[in-house]
Coordinates of C-alpha atoms and ligand atoms in Angstrom, one line a residue:
X1 CA -16.1 16.1 97.4
X2 CA -13.4 18.4 99.0
X3 CA -14.7 22.0 99.6
X4 CA -11.0 23.1 97.8
X5 CA -11.9 21.5 94.8
X6 CA -15.4 23.6 94.4
X7 CA -13.6 26.8 95.6
X8 CA -10.8 26.3 93.2
X9 CA -13.2 25.6 90.2
X10 CA -15.2 28.6 91.3
X11 CA -12.3 31.0 91.6
X12 CA -11.9 29.7 87.5
X13 CA -15.0 30.6 86.6
X14 CA -14.9 33.6 88.1
X15 CA -11.6 34.4 86.2
X16 CA -13.3 33.0 82.7
X17 CA -16.0 35.8 83.6
X18 CA -13.8 38.4 84.1
X19 CA -11.2 37.7 81.1
X20 CA -14.4 36.7 78.5
X21 CA -17.4 38.0 80.1
X22 CA -19.4 38.2 76.5
X23 CA -18.1 34.8 75.7
X24 CA -19.6 33.4 79.0
X25 CA -22.8 35.2 78.9
X26 CA -22.9 33.8 75.1
X27 CA -22.1 30.2 76.5
X28 CA -24.8 30.6 79.3
X29 CA -27.6 31.4 76.8
X30 CA -26.6 29.4 74.3
X31 CA -26.6 26.3 76.3
X32 CA -30.0 27.2 77.6
X33 CA -31.6 27.8 74.4
X34 CA -29.8 24.3 73.0
X35 CA -31.0 22.5 75.9
X36 CA -34.6 23.8 75.6
X37 CA -34.9 22.9 71.8
X38 CA -35.3 19.1 72.0
X39 CA -38.1 19.8 74.8
X40 CA -39.9 21.9 72.3
X41 CA -40.2 19.1 70.0
X42 CA -40.9 16.4 73.0
X43 CA -43.7 18.7 74.6
X44 CA -45.5 19.9 71.3
X45 CA -45.3 16.3 69.8
X46 CA -47.0 14.9 72.8
X47 CA -49.7 17.7 72.9
X48 CA -50.2 17.5 69.2
X49 CA -50.6 13.6 69.3
X50 CA -53.1 14.2 72.0
X51 CA -54.9 16.8 70.1
X52 CA -55.0 14.5 67.1
X53 CA -56.7 11.7 69.5
X54 CA -59.4 14.0 70.4
X55 CA -59.7 15.2 66.7
X56 CA -60.0 19.1 67.9
X57 CA -58.8 20.9 64.9
X58 CA -58.6 24.4 66.4
X59 CA -56.4 23.1 69.1
X60 CA -54.2 21.1 66.5
X61 CA -53.8 24.3 64.5
X62 CA -53.0 26.5 67.9
X63 CA -50.4 23.9 68.9
X64 CA -48.6 23.6 65.2
X65 CA -48.1 27.4 65.1
X66 CA -46.9 27.9 68.6
X67 CA -44.7 24.8 67.9
X68 CA -43.2 26.3 64.8
X69 CA -42.9 29.7 66.3
X70 CA -41.1 28.7 69.5
X71 CA -38.9 26.0 67.6
X72 CA -37.7 28.6 65.0
X73 CA -37.2 31.4 67.7
X74 CA -35.2 29.2 70.0
X75 CA -33.0 27.3 66.9
X76 CA -32.1 31.1 65.7
X77 CA -31.1 32.1 69.5
X78 CA -29.3 29.1 70.1
X79 CA -27.5 29.7 66.5
X80 CA -26.4 33.1 67.4
X81 CA -25.1 32.3 70.9
X82 CA -23.5 29.4 69.4
X83 CA -21.4 31.7 66.7
X84 CA -20.2 34.2 69.3
X85 CA -19.0 31.1 71.4
X86 CA -17.4 29.3 68.5
X87 CA -15.5 32.5 67.9
X88 CA -14.1 32.6 71.4
X89 CA -13.5 28.7 71.7
X90 CA -11.0 29.3 68.6
X91 CA -9.0 32.0 70.9
X92 CA -9.5 30.0 74.5
X93 CA -6.1 28.5 73.9
X94 CA -4.6 31.9 72.8
X95 CA -6.2 33.4 75.9
X96 CA -4.5 31.0 78.3
X97 CA -1.2 30.9 76.8
X98 CA -1.1 34.7 77.1
X99 CA -2.2 34.5 80.8
X100 CA 0.8 32.2 81.6
X101 CA 3.1 34.0 79.3
X102 CA 2.3 37.6 81.2
X103 CA 3.1 36.1 84.1
X104 CA 6.4 34.9 83.0
X105 CA 7.1 38.6 81.7
X106 CA 6.1 40.1 85.0
X107 CA 7.9 37.9 87.6
X108 CA 11.1 39.1 89.2
X109 CA 14.2 37.9 87.4
X110 CA 15.3 36.0 90.3
X111 CA 12.1 34.0 90.0
X112 CA 12.5 33.4 86.3
X113 CA 16.2 32.3 87.1
X114 CA 14.6 30.0 89.1
X115 CA 14.3 26.0 88.4
X116 CA 11.4 25.4 90.8
X117 CA 9.5 28.1 88.7
X118 CA 10.1 26.7 85.4
X119 CA 9.4 23.1 86.7
X120 CA 6.1 24.5 87.7
X121 CA 5.8 26.6 84.2
X122 CA 6.5 23.2 82.1
X123 CA 4.0 21.0 84.2
X124 CA 1.3 23.7 83.9
X125 CA 2.0 23.6 80.2
X126 CA 2.1 19.8 80.1
X127 CA -1.2 19.2 81.9
X128 CA -2.7 21.5 79.6
X129 CA -1.2 19.9 76.5
X130 CA -1.8 16.2 77.9
X131 CA -5.7 16.4 78.7
X132 CA -6.6 20.0 78.6
X133 CA -6.0 19.8 82.5
X134 CA -6.6 23.0 84.2
X135 CA -8.4 26.1 83.1
X136 CA -9.4 24.4 79.9
X137 CA -11.1 21.7 81.9
X138 CA -12.5 23.9 84.4
X139 CA -14.3 25.5 81.4
X140 CA -15.6 22.4 80.0
X141 CA -17.2 21.6 83.5
X142 CA -18.6 24.8 83.7
X143 CA -20.1 24.4 79.9
X144 CA -21.1 20.3 81.0
X145 CA -22.7 21.5 84.3
X146 CA -24.9 23.8 82.6
X147 CA -26.1 21.6 79.9
X148 CA -26.7 18.4 82.6
X149 CA -28.3 21.2 85.1
X150 CA -30.7 22.8 82.3
X151 CA -31.3 19.3 81.3
X152 CA -32.4 18.0 84.7
X153 CA -34.5 21.2 85.4
X154 CA -36.7 21.0 82.6
X155 CA -36.8 17.2 82.3
X156 CA -38.2 17.4 86.2
X157 CA -40.6 20.5 85.0
X158 CA -42.0 18.3 82.3
X159 CA -42.1 14.7 83.9
X160 CA -44.0 15.7 87.2
X161 CA -47.2 15.0 86.0
X162 CA -46.1 11.1 85.1
X163 CA -46.1 10.5 88.9
X164 CA -49.0 12.8 90.2
X165 CA -51.3 11.4 87.4
X166 CA -53.2 8.3 88.5
X167 CA -53.9 5.2 86.7
X168 CA -57.6 4.6 85.8
X169 CA -57.3 0.7 85.6
X170 CA -58.2 -0.2 89.5
X171 CA -55.5 -3.5 89.0
X172 CA -52.7 -1.3 88.5
X173 CA -53.7 1.3 91.1
X174 CA -50.5 -0.3 93.1
X175 CA -48.3 2.5 90.4
X176 CA -49.8 5.5 92.4
X177 CA -48.6 4.5 95.7
X178 CA -45.5 6.6 96.9
X179 CA -43.5 3.9 97.6
X180 CA -43.7 2.5 93.9
X181 CA -42.4 6.6 92.8
X182 CA -39.9 6.2 95.3
X183 CA -38.0 2.8 94.4
X184 CA -38.5 3.7 90.5
X185 CA -36.6 7.0 91.1
X186 CA -34.1 5.4 93.5
X187 CA -33.4 2.7 90.9
X188 CA -32.9 5.2 88.0
X189 CA -30.8 7.4 90.5
X190 CA -28.6 4.3 91.1
X191 CA -28.0 3.1 87.5
X192 CA -27.5 7.0 86.5
X193 CA -24.7 7.2 89.2
X194 CA -23.3 3.9 87.9
X195 CA -22.8 5.4 84.4
X196 CA -20.7 8.3 85.7
X197 CA -19.1 6.2 88.2
X198 CA -17.7 4.0 85.1
X199 CA -17.3 7.2 82.9
X200 CA -15.1 9.1 85.6
X201 CA -13.2 5.9 86.5
X202 CA -11.8 6.5 83.0
X203 CA -11.4 9.9 83.8
X204 CA -9.4 8.9 86.8
X205 CA -7.0 6.6 85.1
X206 CA -5.9 9.5 82.9
X207 CA -5.3 12.0 85.4
X208 CA -3.4 9.5 87.6
X209 CA -1.4 9.0 84.5
X210 CA -0.6 12.5 84.2
X211 CA -0.2 13.6 88.0
X212 CA 1.9 10.5 88.6
X213 CA 4.7 11.9 86.1
X214 CA 4.6 9.1 84.0
X215 CA 2.3 10.7 81.6
X216 CA 4.2 14.3 81.9
X217 CA 7.4 12.4 81.3
X218 CA 6.0 10.6 78.4
X219 CA 4.9 14.0 77.2
X220 CA 8.1 15.3 77.1
X221 CA 9.7 12.4 75.2
X222 CA 6.7 13.3 72.6
X223 CA 7.5 17.0 72.7
X224 CA 11.3 16.5 72.8
X225 CA 11.0 14.2 69.6
X226 CA 9.1 16.4 67.4
X227 CA 11.2 19.4 68.5
X228 CA 14.4 17.5 68.0
X229 CA 14.1 15.8 64.6
X230 CA 12.8 19.2 63.0
X231 CA 15.6 21.1 64.5
X232 CA 18.4 22.2 61.9
X233 CA 20.8 22.6 64.5
X234 CA 20.3 19.0 65.5
X235 CA 20.4 17.8 62.0
X236 CA 24.3 17.2 61.8
X237 CA 24.5 15.6 65.2
X238 CA 21.4 13.1 64.2
X239 CA 23.1 12.0 60.9
X240 CA 26.7 12.0 62.2
X241 CA 25.8 9.8 65.0
X242 CA 22.7 7.9 63.4
X243 CA 20.9 9.1 66.2
X244 CA 17.9 8.2 64.3
X245 CA 17.5 4.9 65.2
X246 CA 17.5 5.7 69.1
X247 CA 15.0 8.5 68.3
X248 CA 12.5 6.1 66.6
X249 CA 12.7 3.8 69.1
X250 CA 11.9 6.0 72.1
X251 CA 8.9 7.3 69.7
X252 CA 7.5 3.7 69.3
X253 CA 8.2 2.3 72.7
X254 CA 6.3 2.6 75.8
X255 CA 8.0 6.1 76.8
X256 CA 6.1 8.0 74.4
X257 CA 2.8 8.9 75.7
X258 CA 0.7 9.2 72.3
X259 CA 2.5 5.7 70.9
X260 CA 1.0 2.6 70.1
X261 CA 3.2 0.7 72.9
X262 CA 2.6 3.3 75.7
X263 CA 0.7 2.1 78.9
X264 CA -2.3 4.3 77.9
X265 CA -2.8 2.6 74.7
X266 CA -2.6 -0.8 76.5
X267 CA -5.1 0.3 79.1
X268 CA -7.4 1.2 76.4
X269 CA -7.4 -2.3 75.3
X270 CA -7.6 -3.6 78.8
X271 CA -9.3 -2.1 81.7
X272 CA -10.3 1.2 80.2
X273 CA -12.5 -0.5 77.5
X274 CA -14.1 -2.7 80.2
X275 CA -15.1 0.5 82.2
X276 CA -16.8 1.5 78.8
X277 CA -18.7 -1.2 78.2
X278 CA -19.9 -1.2 81.7
X279 CA -21.1 2.3 81.7
X280 CA -23.0 1.6 78.2
X281 CA -24.5 -1.4 79.9
X282 CA -25.6 0.6 82.8
X283 CA -27.3 3.5 80.5
X284 CA -29.1 1.1 78.5
X285 CA -30.6 -0.4 81.7
X286 CA -31.3 2.9 82.8
X287 CA -33.3 3.5 79.4
X288 CA -35.2 0.0 79.7
X289 CA -36.1 0.7 83.5
X290 CA -37.7 4.2 82.2
X291 CA -39.7 2.8 79.0
X292 CA -41.2 -0.1 81.2
X293 CA -42.4 1.9 83.8
X294 CA -44.0 4.8 81.6
X295 CA -45.5 2.1 79.5
X296 CA -47.0 0.5 82.2
X297 CA -48.7 3.8 83.6
X298 CA -49.8 4.6 80.1
X299 CA -51.5 0.9 79.9
X300 CA -53.0 1.4 83.1
X301 CA -54.7 4.7 81.5
X302 CA -52.8 7.0 83.7
X303 CA -52.7 9.7 80.9
X304 CA -53.1 9.8 77.1
X305 CA -51.0 8.0 74.5
X306 CA -49.4 11.9 73.2
X307 CA -47.8 12.0 76.8
X308 CA -46.0 8.7 76.6
X309 CA -43.2 10.3 74.4
X310 CA -42.9 13.2 76.6
X311 CA -42.4 11.5 79.6
X312 CA -40.1 8.7 78.4
X313 CA -38.1 11.5 76.7
X314 CA -37.9 14.1 79.5
X315 CA -37.1 11.5 81.9
X316 CA -34.3 9.8 80.1
X317 CA -32.9 13.5 80.0
X318 CA -33.3 13.9 83.6
X319 CA -31.2 10.8 84.3
X320 CA -28.8 11.3 81.9
X321 CA -28.3 14.9 83.0
X322 CA -27.8 13.4 86.6
X323 CA -24.9 10.9 85.5
X324 CA -23.4 14.1 83.4
X325 CA -23.5 15.9 86.8
X326 CA -22.0 13.4 88.7
X327 CA -19.6 13.0 85.8
X328 CA -18.7 16.8 86.1
X329 CA -18.5 16.6 90.0
X330 CA -15.9 13.7 89.5
X331 CA -14.0 16.0 86.9
X332 CA -14.1 19.0 89.4
X333 CA -12.3 16.8 91.8
X334 CA -9.9 15.6 89.5
X335 CA -9.0 18.7 87.8
X336 CA -8.8 20.7 91.0
X337 CA -5.2 19.0 91.5
X338 CA -4.4 20.5 88.2
X339 CA -5.7 23.9 89.0
X340 CA -3.8 24.0 92.4
X341 CA -0.9 23.9 90.1
X342 CA -1.9 26.5 88.1
X343 CA -2.6 28.7 90.5
X344 CA 0.9 28.1 92.7
X345 CA 2.5 29.4 89.2
X346 CA -0.1 32.3 88.9
X347 CA 0.4 33.4 92.3
X348 CA 3.9 33.6 92.7
X349 CA 4.3 36.8 94.5
X350 CA 6.5 39.6 93.1
X351 CA 9.0 39.9 96.0
X352 CA 10.9 42.9 94.8
X353 CA 10.4 45.8 96.4
X354 CA 9.6 48.4 94.1
X355 CA 10.6 51.9 94.8
X356 CA 8.9 55.1 94.0
X357 CA 11.6 57.4 93.4
X358 CA 12.1 58.5 89.7
X359 CA 15.4 58.2 88.6
X360 CA 16.5 61.9 87.7
X361 CA 17.0 62.3 83.9
X362 CA 20.2 64.2 84.2
X363 CA 21.5 65.9 81.1
X364 CA 25.1 66.1 82.3
X365 CA 24.5 62.0 82.9
X366 CA 26.4 62.9 86.1
X367 CA 25.5 59.5 87.8
X368 CA 27.7 57.7 90.6
X369 CA 27.3 54.2 91.4
X370 CA 28.8 52.9 94.9
X371 CA 28.6 49.2 96.4
X372 CA 28.9 49.3 99.7
X373 CA 29.9 46.2 101.8
X374 CA 27.7 43.8 99.1
X375 CA 27.9 40.3 99.7
X376 CA 25.5 37.8 97.5
X377 CA 24.4 34.4 97.7
X378 CA 22.1 33.0 95.0
X379 CA 18.9 31.9 96.4
X380 CA 18.8 28.4 97.5
X381 CA 22.6 28.3 97.8
X382 CA 24.7 28.8 100.6
X383 CA 27.7 29.8 99.1
X384 CA 28.8 33.6 98.7
X385 CA 29.8 34.2 95.5
X386 CA 30.1 37.8 95.9
X387 CA 32.0 38.7 99.2
X388 CA 31.9 41.9 100.9
X389 CA 32.3 44.4 97.7
X390 CA 32.8 48.1 98.3
X391 CA 33.5 50.1 95.6
X392 CA 32.8 53.5 93.9
X393 CA 32.5 54.5 90.3
X394 CA 32.1 57.6 88.3
X395 CA 30.2 58.0 85.2
X396 CA 31.9 58.9 82.2
X397 CA 34.7 56.7 82.6
X398 CA 35.6 53.2 81.0
X399 CA 35.4 50.5 83.8
X400 CA 36.9 46.8 82.8
X401 CA 35.8 44.0 84.9
X402 CA 38.3 41.1 84.8
X403 CA 38.7 37.7 86.1
X404 CA 38.7 34.0 85.8
X405 CA 35.5 32.3 84.7
X406 CA 33.2 32.0 87.8
X407 CA 35.2 34.7 89.9
X408 CA 31.8 36.8 90.1
X409 CA 31.7 39.1 87.1
X410 CA 28.4 38.6 85.6
X411 CA 26.8 38.4 89.2
X412 CA 28.4 41.5 89.8
X413 CA 26.5 43.1 86.8
X414 CA 23.0 41.3 87.6
X415 CA 23.0 43.1 91.1
X416 CA 24.0 46.5 89.7
X417 CA 21.0 45.9 87.2
X418 CA 18.9 44.9 90.3
X419 CA 18.1 41.6 88.4
X420 CA 19.0 40.3 92.1
X421 CA 19.2 42.4 95.4
X422 CA 22.3 42.0 97.3
X423 CA 22.1 39.2 100.3
X424 CA 24.0 41.9 102.4
X425 CA 25.1 45.5 102.0
X426 CA 23.9 48.0 99.7
X427 CA 24.4 49.5 96.3
X428 CA 23.7 53.2 95.8
X429 CA 22.9 55.6 92.9
X430 CA 23.7 59.2 93.4
X431 CA 23.9 58.3 97.1
X432 CA 20.6 56.6 97.5
X433 CA 19.9 53.0 97.6
X434 CA 18.8 51.7 94.1
X435 CA 15.6 49.8 95.6
X436 CA 14.3 53.2 96.4
X437 CA 14.1 53.9 92.9
X438 CA 11.4 53.0 90.4
X439 CA 12.5 49.9 88.9
X440 CA 11.4 50.4 85.2
X441 CA 13.1 53.8 85.5
X442 CA 16.3 52.4 87.1
X443 CA 16.8 49.9 84.5
X444 CA 16.2 52.5 81.8
X445 CA 19.5 53.9 82.5
X446 CA 21.3 50.9 81.5
X447 CA 21.9 49.3 78.1
X448 CA 23.4 45.6 78.2
X449 CA 24.7 43.1 75.9
X450 CA 24.9 39.8 78.0
X451 CA 26.9 37.1 77.3
X452 CA 24.1 34.7 76.6
X453 CA 21.9 37.7 75.0
X454 CA 18.7 36.6 73.2
X455 CA 17.6 38.0 69.5
X456 CA 13.6 37.7 68.3
X457 CA 12.8 35.8 65.3
X458 CA 11.3 39.0 64.2
X459 CA 12.5 41.6 61.8
X460 CA 16.1 43.3 62.2
X461 CA 14.4 46.4 63.3
X462 CA 12.2 45.1 65.8
X463 CA 15.2 43.3 67.5
X464 CA 17.2 46.5 67.3
X465 CA 14.6 48.5 68.6
X466 CA 12.8 46.1 71.0
X467 CA 9.9 48.7 71.1
X468 CA 6.4 48.8 69.1
X469 CA 7.7 52.4 68.2
X470 CA 10.8 52.5 66.0
X471 CA 13.0 55.1 64.8
X472 CA 14.0 53.6 61.7
X473 CA 16.8 56.2 60.8
X474 CA 18.2 55.3 64.3
X475 CA 17.7 51.7 64.1
X476 CA 20.0 52.1 60.8
X477 CA 22.9 54.0 62.5
X478 CA 23.3 51.7 65.5
X479 CA 23.4 48.8 63.2
X480 CA 26.3 50.4 61.1
X481 CA 27.9 51.7 64.4
X482 CA 27.9 48.1 65.6
X483 CA 29.9 47.5 62.6
X484 CA 27.2 45.9 60.1
X485 CA 26.0 47.1 56.9
X486 CA 22.0 47.0 57.3
X487 CA 22.0 46.9 53.0
X488 CA 23.7 43.2 53.2
X489 CA 20.1 42.1 54.5
X490 CA 17.7 41.1 52.0
X491 CA 15.1 43.5 52.9
X492 CA 17.3 45.7 54.7
X493 CA 16.2 46.2 58.2
X494 CA 12.6 44.8 57.5
X495 CA 14.6 41.1 57.1
X496 CA 13.1 38.7 59.4
X497 CA 16.0 36.8 61.5
X498 CA 15.9 33.0 61.6
X499 CA 13.0 30.9 60.1
X500 CA 10.6 30.7 62.6
X501 CA 8.5 33.5 61.4
X502 CA 9.2 33.5 57.9
X503 CA 10.6 31.4 55.2
X504 CA 12.4 34.4 54.0
X505 CA 14.4 34.9 57.6
X506 CA 18.1 35.2 57.2
X507 CA 20.5 32.6 59.3
X508 CA 22.7 34.5 60.9
X509 CA 26.4 33.8 62.6
X510 CA 27.3 34.1 65.9
X511 CA 29.4 37.3 65.5
X512 CA 26.5 38.9 63.6
X513 CA 24.1 38.4 66.5
X514 CA 26.8 39.7 68.6
X515 CA 26.7 42.8 66.7
X516 CA 22.7 43.1 66.5
X517 CA 23.0 42.8 70.1
X518 CA 25.1 45.8 70.5
X519 CA 22.9 47.6 68.0
X520 CA 20.2 47.1 70.3
X521 CA 22.5 48.6 73.4
X522 CA 23.4 51.5 71.1
X523 CA 19.8 52.3 70.1
X524 CA 18.5 52.3 73.5
X525 CA 21.1 55.3 74.1
X526 CA 21.6 54.7 78.0
X527 CA 24.0 56.4 80.0
X528 CA 25.5 53.0 81.0
X529 CA 26.5 50.4 78.6
X530 CA 27.4 47.1 79.6
X531 CA 29.1 44.4 77.4
X532 CA 29.3 41.2 79.1
X533 CA 32.0 38.9 77.6
X534 CA 31.0 37.6 73.8
X535 CA 33.5 34.6 74.3
X536 CA 31.1 32.1 72.7
X537 CA 30.9 33.9 69.3
X538 CA 34.3 35.8 69.1
X539 CA 37.5 35.0 68.9
X540 CA 40.3 36.8 70.9
X541 CA 40.9 39.2 68.1
X542 CA 37.6 40.0 67.1
X543 CA 36.5 40.7 70.7
X544 CA 39.4 43.2 71.5
X545 CA 38.0 44.7 68.0
X546 CA 34.6 45.2 69.4
X547 CA 35.6 46.5 72.8
X548 CA 37.9 49.1 71.1
X549 CA 35.5 50.1 68.7
X550 CA 32.7 50.4 71.1
X551 CA 35.0 52.6 73.2
X552 CA 34.9 55.1 70.5
X553 CA 31.0 55.0 70.2
X554 CA 30.1 55.0 73.5
X555 CA 31.8 58.4 73.8
X556 CA 30.9 60.1 76.9
X557 CA 28.7 57.4 78.6
X558 CA 29.8 54.9 80.5
X559 CA 30.8 51.7 79.4
X560 CA 31.4 48.3 81.6
X561 CA 33.3 45.7 79.8
X562 CA 33.3 42.3 81.4
X563 CA 36.1 39.6 80.1
X564 CA 38.5 36.9 81.0
X565 CA 40.5 38.4 78.3
X566 CA 43.0 40.9 79.7
X567 CA 43.9 42.3 76.2
X568 CA 40.6 43.4 75.5
X569 CA 40.2 45.6 78.4
X570 CA 43.7 47.2 78.6
X571 CA 42.6 51.0 77.2
X572 CA 39.9 51.2 80.2
X573 CA 40.7 54.0 82.8
X574 CA 39.8 51.6 85.6
X575 CA 40.1 48.0 85.9
X576 CA 39.0 45.8 88.5
X577 CA 40.0 42.4 89.0
X578 CA 37.7 39.9 90.3
X579 CA 38.7 36.5 92.1
X580 CA 36.6 34.3 94.2
X581 CA 34.1 36.8 94.7
X582 CA 36.1 39.6 95.8
X583 CA 37.8 42.5 94.5
X584 CA 41.7 41.3 94.7
X585 CA 43.1 44.6 92.3
X586 CA 42.1 48.0 91.2
X587 CA 43.7 50.7 88.6
X588 CA 44.9 51.3 85.3
X589 CA 46.4 48.8 83.0
X590 CA 50.0 50.0 83.9
X591 CA 49.5 50.6 87.5
X592 CA 48.5 46.8 87.6
X593 CA 50.8 45.6 85.7
X594 CA 53.7 47.6 88.0
X595 CA 52.5 45.8 90.7
X596 CA 53.5 41.7 91.1
X597 CA 49.7 40.9 91.7
X598 CA 47.1 38.7 89.8
X599 CA 46.5 40.7 87.0
X600 CA 50.3 40.9 86.2
X601 CA 50.5 37.0 86.3
X602 CA 47.1 36.8 84.5
X603 CA 48.7 38.9 81.6
X604 CA 51.9 37.1 81.3
X605 CA 50.1 34.0 80.7
X606 CA 47.5 35.3 78.2
X607 CA 49.9 37.0 76.6
X608 CA 51.8 34.1 75.6
X609 CA 48.8 33.3 73.3
X610 CA 47.6 36.8 71.9
X611 CA 51.0 38.8 71.3
Ligands
LIG701 P1 31.9 35.0 85.7 O1 30.8 36.1 85.0 O2 33.2 35.7 86.5 O3 31.9 33.9 84.9 P2 29.5 34.4 87.5 O4 28.9 35.6 88.1 O5 28.6 33.8 86.2 O6 31.0 34.2 87.1 O7 29.5 33.3 88.6 C1 29.7 33.1 89.8 C2 29.4 31.7 90.5 O8 28.2 32.1 90.6 C3 29.9 30.9 89.5 O9 30.3 29.9 90.7 C4 28.5 30.2 89.3 O10 28.3 29.0 89.3 C5 27.3 30.4 90.2 N1 26.1 31.0 89.6 C6 26.2 32.0 88.8 N2 24.5 31.7 88.5 C7 23.8 31.0 89.3 C8 22.7 31.0 89.5 N3 21.5 31.2 88.9 N4 22.3 30.1 91.0 C9 23.5 29.5 91.7 N5 24.6 29.6 91.3 C10 25.0 30.5 90.3

């Protein structure tokens, strides 16, 4: 067993103790008392039988009272701890999901945007879903190891006298020889090892299945299937193109890990079944050997008849306990590979330099932003998508960023909001590099409506306020300003969006979603408001309307509009024309039209459509 596997498992147990200490202590004590319980019966029934054999009435009474008192006490204690444990068991999954979700929320944006991080995250999820691999298995291993250790320790304590008590019949005195005890123990050890060997073989098979990707992929098929068939958005396609038959086929064939034709189902009928039979065979042989040895010693007069049950039961427990320990060790080894993936994800460092300067809350909103020789390429890419951008911009003005799709407009905004840091050059706020500001405070000066904005399946007011503290009047005002009437919604601002969280939820159109996203930006009331082209949801006329409306709404604030439709932005004080990651032109609509440049060319081309 590799040291690393133990180290990573210990780290996980420590994490569990830190996360839910009451639970882990209850689990430990509960397991102790549950393990002790059968031994109370084993121990006292032996003593009672021995007392009955010699007809000692006082002794019988004393043993009986002690028996009942201890049995009742241990039963009560194990029940209490088990209840605490049950309660936490229910929340275990929730704790894990929260751990992974919190990590995702705390990641730097560029990591969240990174395909590798998502692959890691979905591996963690899928391993957990497939066989509880990862933290849940580490927890189960802890419980099983405790159980097995208690069984072995208590069993040893109760069976030592089996080997130390000498037989009275000289014909059987060879049973007292240490070599016999040694051989018997060795045989028992080998058999219990065999039991665990076969069980761990079964486990290995499952784990390999998960690790090699077949399982993961099969699991993905399974999740995909259940999500796809129940998604209302997919329903028209499923019906139009009769996708049902393909989907059913995938569900039934060997690609679905839980299907009756999956590899694992086939293996269960074959090799895995064989391993199970062999493990049962080995444990039956083990029991037979224990009975034989104990009976032989009793027959030769080594102890009274009552102790017979005690020895058989406690030795059986020891060896089954040992078998369990081997199994746990094997499982710790297999699970280590999965825990490694869990920690690869949980240990992703936060690379972004978190500054300490506070962003002054200026009442006069007098901010100035400057891009100084900024170039940028996305991580894992060699291509610069912004090239040597230099540009100064004062708050209070309306700025438009226009350019073809893919010219770098959104990337420019992502840099401005520090979702990424420039690869070269710097961005300054009032003359200071934005990296030096506290990240959360810096973000607070921007209200953003991204192209692919997301709304929650929560209440309308939760979406607009995006906070646990909600100013309802302000929510209503923001919604009205954004061009929607809150009264139109069934439960006004308490209406749930979408159907995920409430059957009463409303399905909203793309245009409405857009307006709610704008209301959210208005509610935030930040000095900068940025609107990235809402092309997906809106036709050109509505887009132009929203931009012009917003222009009136934002009043003295700074607004930055991004679009590839020039007509939406012609009212702006300043227009930057992006082309291939560079600022091609800069000026007002009228200035730019006077020049024979890209703007004029694009304007002429688009005007043909819209005017
Ligand atoms: P625009 O907003 O003008 O349509 P973008 O800023 O979205 O343009 O994209 C500029 C270029 O950067 C495009 O070529 C796009 O393919 C690339 N790009 C955008 N996002 C990523 C990313 N996360 N990783 C790698 N390349 C990206």
